[in-house]
Short mmCIF file of C-alpha atoms in Angstrom, two decimals:
data_model
loop_
_atom_site.label_atom_id
_atom_site.label_comp_id
_atom_site.label_asym_id
_atom_site.label_seq_id
_atom_site.Cartn_x
_atom_site.Cartn_y
_atom_site.Cartn_z
CA MET A 1 -85.52 26.39 9.76
CA GLU A 2 -84.41 22.78 9.21
CA SER A 3 -84.33 22.19 12.98
CA ASN A 4 -87.87 23.54 13.29
CA ILE A 5 -89.08 21.20 10.55
CA ASN A 6 -87.33 18.21 12.12
CA VAL A 7 -88.80 19.00 15.52
CA LEU A 8 -92.29 19.30 14.03
CA LYS A 9 -91.87 16.05 12.10
CA ASP A 10 -90.48 14.13 15.07
CA SER A 11 -93.14 15.61 17.35
CA PHE A 12 -95.84 14.52 14.91
CA PHE A 13 -94.66 10.91 14.86
CA ASN A 14 -94.09 10.87 18.62
CA ILE A 15 -97.56 12.28 19.24
CA PHE A 16 -99.00 9.75 16.82
CA THR A 17 -97.31 7.00 18.83
CA VAL A 18 -98.86 8.42 21.98
CA ILE A 19 -102.29 8.51 20.33
CA ILE A 20 -102.01 4.84 19.41
CA LYS A 21 -100.84 3.91 22.91
CA LEU A 22 -103.64 5.81 24.57
CA LEU A 23 -106.35 4.77 22.13
CA SER A 24 -106.22 1.18 23.37
CA PRO A 25 -107.13 1.89 27.02
CA LEU A 26 -109.81 4.34 25.91
CA ILE A 27 -111.36 1.52 23.87
CA VAL A 28 -110.94 -0.96 26.72
CA ILE A 29 -112.64 1.28 29.30
CA PRO A 30 -116.22 1.14 27.88
CA ILE A 31 -115.85 -2.59 27.10
CA LEU A 32 -114.81 -3.38 30.68
CA LEU A 33 -117.48 -1.14 32.14
CA GLU A 34 -120.11 -2.88 30.04
CA ASN A 35 -118.93 -6.43 30.75
CA PHE A 36 -117.68 -6.21 34.33
CA GLY A 37 -119.06 -3.04 35.93
CA ILE A 38 -117.32 -0.12 37.61
CA SER A 39 -116.25 -2.10 40.70
CA ILE A 40 -114.38 -4.86 38.85
CA TYR A 41 -112.95 -2.27 36.49
CA GLY A 42 -111.55 -0.46 39.53
CA GLY A 43 -109.85 -3.68 40.61
CA TYR A 44 -108.41 -4.21 37.13
CA VAL A 45 -106.85 -0.75 36.90
CA ALA A 46 -105.51 -1.13 40.44
CA PHE A 47 -103.77 -4.32 39.25
CA LEU A 48 -102.23 -2.54 36.26
CA ALA A 49 -101.24 0.35 38.51
CA PHE A 50 -99.43 -2.07 40.83
CA SER A 51 -97.56 -3.46 37.81
CA ALA A 52 -96.69 0.10 36.80
CA LEU A 53 -95.44 0.73 40.33
CA ILE A 54 -92.93 -2.10 39.97
CA CYS A 55 -91.84 -0.72 36.58
CA VAL A 56 -91.17 2.64 38.21
CA PHE A 57 -88.54 1.00 40.41
CA THR A 58 -87.06 -0.93 37.48
CA ASP A 59 -86.63 2.23 35.38
CA MET A 60 -83.27 3.00 37.05
CA GLY A 61 -83.29 6.42 35.38
CA PHE A 62 -82.60 4.77 32.02
CA GLU A 63 -85.53 6.37 30.15
CA MET A 64 -84.09 9.89 30.42
CA TYR A 65 -80.39 8.99 30.63
CA TYR A 66 -80.47 6.65 27.63
CA SER A 67 -82.36 9.16 25.49
CA LYS A 68 -79.46 11.55 26.04
CA GLU A 69 -76.63 9.01 25.65
CA VAL A 70 -78.09 7.35 22.56
CA SER A 71 -78.63 10.78 21.01
CA LEU A 72 -74.98 11.68 21.58
CA HIS A 73 -73.60 8.33 20.31
CA ARG A 74 -76.18 7.50 17.65
CA ASP A 75 -73.49 6.75 15.00
CA ASN A 76 -71.36 4.49 17.21
CA ASP A 77 -72.71 0.93 17.00
CA ILE A 78 -70.24 -0.33 19.60
CA VAL A 79 -71.41 2.18 22.22
CA LEU A 80 -75.05 1.50 21.35
CA SER A 81 -74.49 -2.25 21.76
CA SER A 82 -72.91 -1.75 25.16
CA LEU A 83 -75.79 0.49 26.23
CA LEU A 84 -78.33 -2.13 25.12
CA SER A 85 -76.46 -4.88 26.95
CA VAL A 86 -76.41 -2.93 30.22
CA PHE A 87 -80.08 -1.98 29.75
CA LEU A 88 -81.30 -5.58 29.36
CA TYR A 89 -79.01 -7.04 32.01
CA VAL A 90 -79.95 -4.50 34.68
CA LYS A 91 -83.65 -4.70 33.80
CA ILE A 92 -83.71 -8.49 34.14
CA ILE A 93 -81.95 -8.48 37.50
CA VAL A 94 -83.97 -5.63 39.03
CA SER A 95 -87.34 -6.77 37.61
CA VAL A 96 -87.02 -10.38 38.77
CA THR A 97 -85.81 -9.27 42.21
CA LEU A 98 -88.69 -6.85 42.71
CA LEU A 99 -91.27 -9.35 41.46
CA LEU A 100 -90.04 -11.94 43.95
CA ILE A 101 -90.16 -9.37 46.75
CA SER A 102 -93.68 -8.37 45.71
CA LEU A 103 -94.78 -12.01 45.89
CA ILE A 104 -93.76 -12.10 49.54
CA VAL A 105 -95.41 -8.75 50.29
CA LEU A 106 -98.60 -9.69 48.45
CA ASP A 107 -99.01 -12.70 50.73
CA THR A 108 -100.17 -10.37 53.49
CA LEU A 109 -101.38 -7.31 51.57
CA ILE A 110 -103.27 -8.02 48.37
CA PHE A 111 -104.58 -11.54 48.00
CA GLU A 112 -106.40 -10.81 44.73
CA ILE A 113 -103.24 -9.65 42.98
CA LYS A 114 -101.29 -12.61 44.36
CA ASN A 115 -103.78 -14.92 42.64
CA LEU A 116 -102.84 -13.19 39.40
CA PHE A 117 -99.10 -13.18 40.10
CA LEU A 118 -98.11 -14.96 36.85
CA TRP A 119 -100.04 -12.34 34.91
CA LEU A 120 -98.24 -9.68 36.94
CA VAL A 121 -94.88 -11.16 35.87
CA PHE A 122 -96.00 -11.46 32.25
CA ILE A 123 -97.10 -7.82 31.98
CA THR A 124 -94.46 -6.21 34.19
CA LEU A 125 -91.46 -7.75 32.41
CA ALA A 126 -92.78 -6.79 28.99
CA ASN A 127 -93.46 -3.23 30.11
CA SER A 128 -90.07 -2.91 31.78
CA PHE A 129 -88.14 -4.02 28.65
CA GLN A 130 -89.57 -1.40 26.26
CA LEU A 131 -86.79 0.26 24.22
CA SER A 132 -88.45 3.59 23.41
CA SER A 133 -85.48 5.51 24.86
CA PHE A 134 -83.25 4.04 22.13
CA PHE A 135 -85.65 5.09 19.38
CA SER A 136 -86.08 8.61 20.75
CA GLY A 137 -82.31 8.99 21.13
CA LEU A 138 -81.79 7.80 17.56
CA GLY A 139 -84.55 10.08 16.30
CA LYS A 140 -86.42 7.05 14.94
CA TYR A 141 -89.84 8.32 15.92
CA LYS A 142 -91.42 7.21 12.66
CA GLN A 143 -90.20 3.63 13.11
CA LEU A 144 -91.32 3.52 16.75
CA SER A 145 -94.70 4.84 15.65
CA ALA A 146 -95.02 2.04 13.07
CA ILE A 147 -94.15 -0.67 15.62
CA THR A 148 -96.57 0.74 18.16
CA THR A 149 -99.36 1.04 15.60
CA VAL A 150 -99.05 -2.60 14.55
CA SER A 151 -98.91 -3.99 18.09
CA LYS A 152 -101.76 -1.85 19.41
CA SER A 153 -103.93 -2.48 16.34
CA PHE A 154 -103.60 -6.21 16.94
CA TYR A 155 -104.45 -5.64 20.60
CA ILE A 156 -107.54 -3.58 19.76
CA ALA A 157 -108.69 -6.19 17.22
CA LEU A 158 -108.48 -8.91 19.88
CA ILE A 159 -110.34 -6.78 22.42
CA LEU A 160 -113.19 -5.99 20.04
CA SER A 161 -113.60 -9.55 18.75
CA SER A 162 -113.54 -11.44 22.06
CA ASP A 163 -116.29 -12.94 24.15
CA TYR A 164 -115.83 -12.19 27.86
CA SER A 165 -118.47 -14.52 29.26
CA GLU A 166 -115.69 -16.96 30.17
CA TYR A 167 -112.17 -16.15 31.41
CA GLY A 168 -112.84 -12.50 30.64
CA LYS A 169 -110.29 -11.14 33.11
CA GLU A 170 -107.58 -13.51 31.88
CA LYS A 171 -108.21 -12.61 28.25
CA ILE A 172 -107.86 -8.89 28.93
CA LEU A 173 -104.59 -9.43 30.81
CA PHE A 174 -103.19 -11.71 28.10
CA TYR A 175 -103.98 -9.24 25.32
CA HIS A 176 -102.39 -6.42 27.30
CA GLY A 177 -99.17 -8.33 27.92
CA ALA A 178 -98.97 -9.85 24.44
CA ALA A 179 -99.09 -6.40 22.82
CA LEU A 180 -96.21 -5.25 25.02
CA TRP A 181 -94.10 -8.33 24.27
CA GLY A 182 -94.77 -7.98 20.54
CA SER A 183 -93.67 -4.35 20.67
CA PHE A 184 -90.46 -5.20 22.54
CA ILE A 185 -89.49 -7.99 20.13
CA ALA A 186 -90.11 -5.75 17.11
CA GLN A 187 -88.02 -2.97 18.66
CA LEU A 188 -85.16 -5.38 19.39
CA VAL A 189 -85.23 -6.82 15.87
CA TYR A 190 -85.17 -3.35 14.32
CA LEU A 191 -82.18 -2.23 16.37
CA HIS A 192 -80.31 -5.41 15.48
CA CYS A 193 -81.06 -5.27 11.75
CA GLN A 194 -80.84 -1.53 11.10
CA LYS A 195 -78.26 -0.32 13.62
CA LYS A 196 -76.32 -3.59 14.03
CA VAL A 197 -76.89 -3.34 17.77
CA LYS A 198 -76.03 -6.63 19.48
CA TYR A 199 -76.29 -8.00 22.98
CA SER A 200 -73.25 -9.18 24.94
CA LEU A 201 -72.55 -9.77 28.62
CA PRO A 202 -71.47 -6.38 30.02
CA SER A 203 -68.58 -5.99 32.44
CA ILE A 204 -69.19 -5.20 36.11
CA ASN A 205 -67.38 -1.87 35.73
CA LEU A 206 -69.62 -0.86 32.84
CA LEU A 207 -72.73 -1.82 34.80
CA ILE A 208 -71.67 0.22 37.82
CA LYS A 209 -70.62 3.20 35.68
CA THR A 210 -73.92 3.29 33.76
CA VAL A 211 -76.17 2.82 36.79
CA LYS A 212 -74.23 5.48 38.67
CA ALA A 213 -74.50 7.95 35.78
CA ALA A 214 -78.25 7.38 35.48
CA PHE A 215 -78.91 7.51 39.22
CA GLY A 216 -79.61 11.25 39.26
CA PHE A 217 -82.43 10.80 36.75
CA TYR A 218 -83.69 7.78 38.71
CA PHE A 219 -83.78 9.34 42.16
CA SER A 220 -85.22 12.69 41.10
CA ARG A 221 -88.05 11.11 39.09
CA LEU A 222 -88.71 8.14 41.38
CA PHE A 223 -91.35 9.74 43.59
CA LEU A 224 -92.92 11.55 40.64
CA ASN A 225 -93.20 8.31 38.69
CA ILE A 226 -94.62 6.47 41.69
CA TYR A 227 -97.69 8.67 41.90
CA ASN A 228 -97.82 9.32 38.15
CA GLN A 229 -97.79 5.66 37.16
CA SER A 230 -99.49 4.15 40.17
CA SER A 231 -101.72 6.92 41.48
CA THR A 232 -104.76 4.72 40.97
CA TYR A 233 -103.25 1.99 43.11
CA ILE A 234 -102.37 4.45 45.89
CA VAL A 235 -105.89 5.88 45.80
CA SER A 236 -107.36 2.34 45.90
CA LEU A 237 -105.95 1.98 49.42
CA PHE A 238 -108.33 4.69 50.67
CA LEU A 239 -111.39 4.72 48.39
CA SER A 240 -114.05 2.18 47.44
CA SER A 241 -113.75 0.23 44.19
CA ASP A 242 -116.47 2.34 42.56
CA LEU A 243 -114.65 5.58 43.34
CA VAL A 244 -111.34 4.04 42.27
CA GLY A 245 -112.92 3.20 38.93
CA ILE A 246 -114.17 6.78 38.50
CA TYR A 247 -110.82 8.24 39.56
CA SER A 248 -108.95 5.92 37.18
CA VAL A 249 -111.07 7.01 34.20
CA ALA A 250 -110.43 10.70 34.95
CA PHE A 251 -106.75 10.02 35.59
CA GLN A 252 -106.50 8.13 32.30
CA LEU A 253 -107.81 11.22 30.50
CA TYR A 254 -105.19 13.26 32.36
CA LYS A 255 -102.49 10.85 31.19
CA VAL A 256 -103.69 11.33 27.61
CA GLY A 257 -102.92 15.04 27.83
CA GLN A 258 -99.76 14.36 29.80
CA ALA A 259 -98.54 11.93 27.15
CA PHE A 260 -99.11 14.47 24.36
CA ILE A 261 -97.02 16.98 26.27
CA GLY A 262 -94.40 14.36 27.06
CA ALA A 263 -94.14 13.39 23.38
CA ILE A 264 -93.24 16.96 22.44
CA ALA A 265 -90.95 17.36 25.45
CA LYS A 266 -88.97 14.25 24.55
CA VAL A 267 -88.36 15.53 21.01
CA LEU A 268 -87.26 18.88 22.44
CA TYR A 269 -85.00 17.11 24.91
CA THR A 270 -83.10 15.00 22.38
CA THR A 271 -82.98 17.83 19.81
CA VAL A 272 -81.73 20.56 22.13
CA VAL A 273 -79.13 18.21 23.64
CA ARG A 274 -77.60 17.92 20.16
CA THR A 275 -78.19 21.43 18.76
CA LYS A 276 -78.30 23.73 21.83
CA LYS A 277 -81.12 25.66 20.11
CA PHE A 278 -83.07 26.76 23.16
CA ILE A 279 -85.38 28.95 21.12
CA LEU A 280 -87.20 25.74 20.18
CA VAL A 281 -88.37 25.40 23.78
CA LYS A 282 -89.74 28.95 23.78
CA LYS A 283 -91.58 28.41 20.49
CA ALA A 284 -93.05 25.10 21.66
CA THR A 285 -94.26 26.72 24.88
CA ILE A 286 -96.07 29.48 23.00
CA ILE A 287 -97.70 27.09 20.52
CA VAL A 288 -98.89 24.59 23.14
CA THR A 289 -100.16 27.40 25.39
CA CYS A 290 -102.24 28.79 22.51
CA ILE A 291 -103.67 25.31 21.82
CA TYR A 292 -104.47 24.85 25.52
CA ILE A 293 -106.28 28.19 25.74
CA SER A 294 -108.24 27.48 22.55
CA ILE A 295 -109.71 24.23 23.88
CA ILE A 296 -110.75 25.63 27.29
CA PRO A 297 -114.27 26.59 26.04
CA VAL A 298 -114.70 23.11 24.51
CA VAL A 299 -113.75 21.46 27.80
CA LEU A 300 -115.99 23.69 29.92
CA PHE A 301 -119.12 23.57 27.75
CA PHE A 302 -118.92 20.17 26.05
CA GLY A 303 -116.46 18.16 28.15
CA GLU A 304 -119.03 16.21 30.16
CA SER A 305 -121.03 15.29 27.05
CA ILE A 306 -117.90 14.17 25.21
CA ILE A 307 -116.86 11.92 28.10
CA GLU A 308 -120.31 10.36 28.33
CA PHE A 309 -120.45 9.82 24.56
CA PHE A 310 -117.10 8.02 24.29
CA LEU A 311 -117.35 6.03 27.52
CA ASP A 312 -121.08 5.34 27.30
CA PHE A 313 -121.13 5.87 31.05
CA GLU A 314 -122.89 8.74 32.86
CA SER A 315 -121.12 10.15 35.90
CA PRO A 316 -120.79 13.92 36.53
CA MET A 317 -118.10 13.07 39.06
CA ILE A 318 -115.78 11.88 36.27
CA PHE A 319 -116.00 15.26 34.56
CA ASP A 320 -115.48 17.18 37.81
CA VAL A 321 -112.29 15.25 38.61
CA ALA A 322 -111.13 15.38 34.99
CA LEU A 323 -111.53 19.18 35.07
CA ILE A 324 -109.08 19.40 37.97
CA PHE A 325 -106.61 17.31 35.99
CA PHE A 326 -107.15 19.49 32.91
CA VAL A 327 -106.05 22.58 34.83
CA SER A 328 -103.04 20.61 36.03
CA LEU A 329 -101.94 19.86 32.46
CA PHE A 330 -100.88 23.48 31.87
CA PHE A 331 -98.33 23.19 34.65
CA VAL A 332 -97.24 19.80 33.35
CA MET A 333 -96.38 21.50 30.07
CA LEU A 334 -94.30 24.23 31.74
CA SER A 335 -92.46 21.72 33.88
CA SER A 336 -91.78 19.34 30.98
CA PHE A 337 -90.53 21.97 28.54
CA TRP A 338 -88.45 24.04 30.96
CA GLY A 339 -86.84 21.18 32.83
CA TYR A 340 -84.59 18.63 31.16
CA PRO A 341 -84.72 20.18 27.63
CA ILE A 342 -83.18 23.33 29.13
CA MET A 343 -80.95 22.08 31.95
CA VAL A 344 -79.29 18.98 30.50
CA PRO A 345 -77.79 20.75 27.43
CA LEU A 346 -76.34 23.33 29.83
CA GLY A 347 -74.85 20.64 32.06
CA LYS A 348 -77.26 21.59 34.87
CA ASP A 349 -78.79 18.14 35.29
CA LYS A 350 -79.06 18.53 39.06
CA LEU A 351 -81.30 21.61 38.76
CA ALA A 352 -83.71 19.63 36.57
CA HIS A 353 -83.61 16.84 39.14
CA TYR A 354 -84.39 19.27 41.96
CA GLY A 355 -87.46 20.59 40.17
CA ILE A 356 -88.85 17.09 39.76
CA PHE A 357 -87.98 16.07 43.32
CA PHE A 358 -89.53 19.14 44.97
CA GLY A 359 -92.68 18.83 42.90
CA SER A 360 -93.19 15.17 43.76
CA ALA A 361 -92.36 15.81 47.44
CA THR A 362 -95.21 18.33 47.47
CA TYR A 363 -97.60 15.62 46.29
CA TYR A 364 -96.73 13.29 49.17
CA LEU A 365 -96.87 16.12 51.69
CA PHE A 366 -100.39 17.13 50.68
CA PHE A 367 -101.53 13.52 50.25
CA ALA A 368 -100.34 12.69 53.77
CA THR A 369 -102.09 15.81 55.06
CA MET A 370 -105.38 14.73 53.47
CA VAL A 371 -105.10 11.29 55.08
CA LEU A 372 -103.95 12.64 58.45
CA PHE A 373 -106.92 15.00 58.75
CA LYS A 374 -109.41 12.45 57.37
CA LEU A 375 -110.04 14.46 54.20
CA GLU A 376 -109.72 11.51 51.84
CA SER A 377 -111.94 11.94 48.81
CA ILE A 378 -111.72 11.60 45.06
CA TYR A 379 -111.51 15.40 44.79
CA THR A 380 -108.80 16.00 47.38
CA PHE A 381 -106.62 13.28 45.83
CA ALA A 382 -107.01 14.96 42.43
CA LEU A 383 -106.09 18.30 44.01
CA CYS A 384 -102.89 16.71 45.32
CA VAL A 385 -101.85 16.09 41.70
CA LEU A 386 -102.72 19.67 40.72
CA ILE A 387 -100.73 21.15 43.61
CA SER A 388 -97.77 18.92 42.78
CA ASP A 389 -97.74 19.88 39.10
CA PHE A 390 -98.07 23.58 39.99
CA SER A 391 -95.19 23.52 42.46
CA GLY A 392 -93.01 21.47 40.11
CA ALA A 393 -93.55 24.01 37.33
CA CYS A 394 -92.70 26.89 39.67
CA PHE A 395 -89.47 25.27 40.77
CA ARG A 396 -88.36 24.54 37.21
CA LEU A 397 -89.22 27.99 35.91
CA TYR A 398 -87.28 29.49 38.80
CA PHE A 399 -84.21 27.40 37.98
CA ALA A 400 -84.56 28.17 34.26
CA LYS A 401 -84.74 31.92 34.91
CA LYS A 402 -81.75 31.68 37.21
CA THR A 403 -79.67 29.75 34.68
CA LEU A 404 -80.55 31.07 31.22
CA ASN A 405 -79.28 34.25 29.61
CA LYS A 406 -81.00 35.97 26.70
CA LYS A 407 -78.09 34.98 24.45
CA TYR A 408 -79.28 31.35 24.54
CA PHE A 409 -82.42 32.33 22.68
CA PHE A 410 -80.58 34.07 19.88
CA ALA A 411 -77.43 32.02 19.33
CA ASN A 412 -77.36 29.46 16.47
CA ASN A 413 -81.00 29.93 15.60
#
């Protein structure tokens, strides 16, 4: 019973953090559409998607690996300090290297983004350094929620109070990056003051050992994260700016639902790693499935009106694409709950990796097929995401069924 209450409490705070994170872009969207139009908005989200693409490569598998390791060593300040040191050191090296490489590549590919290269550095570094994996591993979801609320509230206040007649693009980029840097600094200060976590120069052996241990998480999730975090940028290579803007709005709504699911999955992951109470995954699946089914009529009958009301922008195409993504969210839930939260506690990390890898490989296979046969459209690219999420869920459920025995759902519950 206590585990159930803790999971519900942690899930609440983690979901609240997600709400705050996702509220800011939802507020920004109508402001940008009103001040800059759909075409410039499409360019802006393509820029942020390119930054997210770099962050995918700088992740190094640390988000998932550190959540597990911090959870297991949450009472050992020495281990936590060494983990933080490796985290920051590797992030700095990889981020700076990739940004320098991107500067060379941008010289021939994307002139507009090259002109904003300093902003790219400013935003990418701040995003790469986020320490949410430490807070989730420590179970400090309430504290992370408080930090996120403060930083995003400041960001929203700046967005709403600004005049965009001059340097509008630069203001938006500065506010975005400043909120991320403020969040990182607050996270670092909290870990230092409350957990006595300190930074020191890590040894080469420790660096190699940590990167090697996290590599499985990195490789398996790399291709998934590429299209998940930078799908808008990939799509921008084939569609007009107007269509990119429409796709990005629908995809942002998809990421809202995806983030809700991810918030619950992360709590399940860190909790089951410690307690081995797999019944929590089953209960979460039933509850979220019931919620999903209950909102289907709302989405079908009122979804288009709700989107138009909040975005103050009429486009039936946004709803049509968003509907494809909504269907996809059910498979996201199955994949998220029955992957790492099940496999890692059983020592079957590789099976969880395989599920992610096969699912993401499906995306690229179908995406390439669409391009090869000249079927590029906003709808076919959305269907690629749906097919990927469906196949990923099937793979993970297959591995879960193959691995789990009924005893896991009755022991220590």
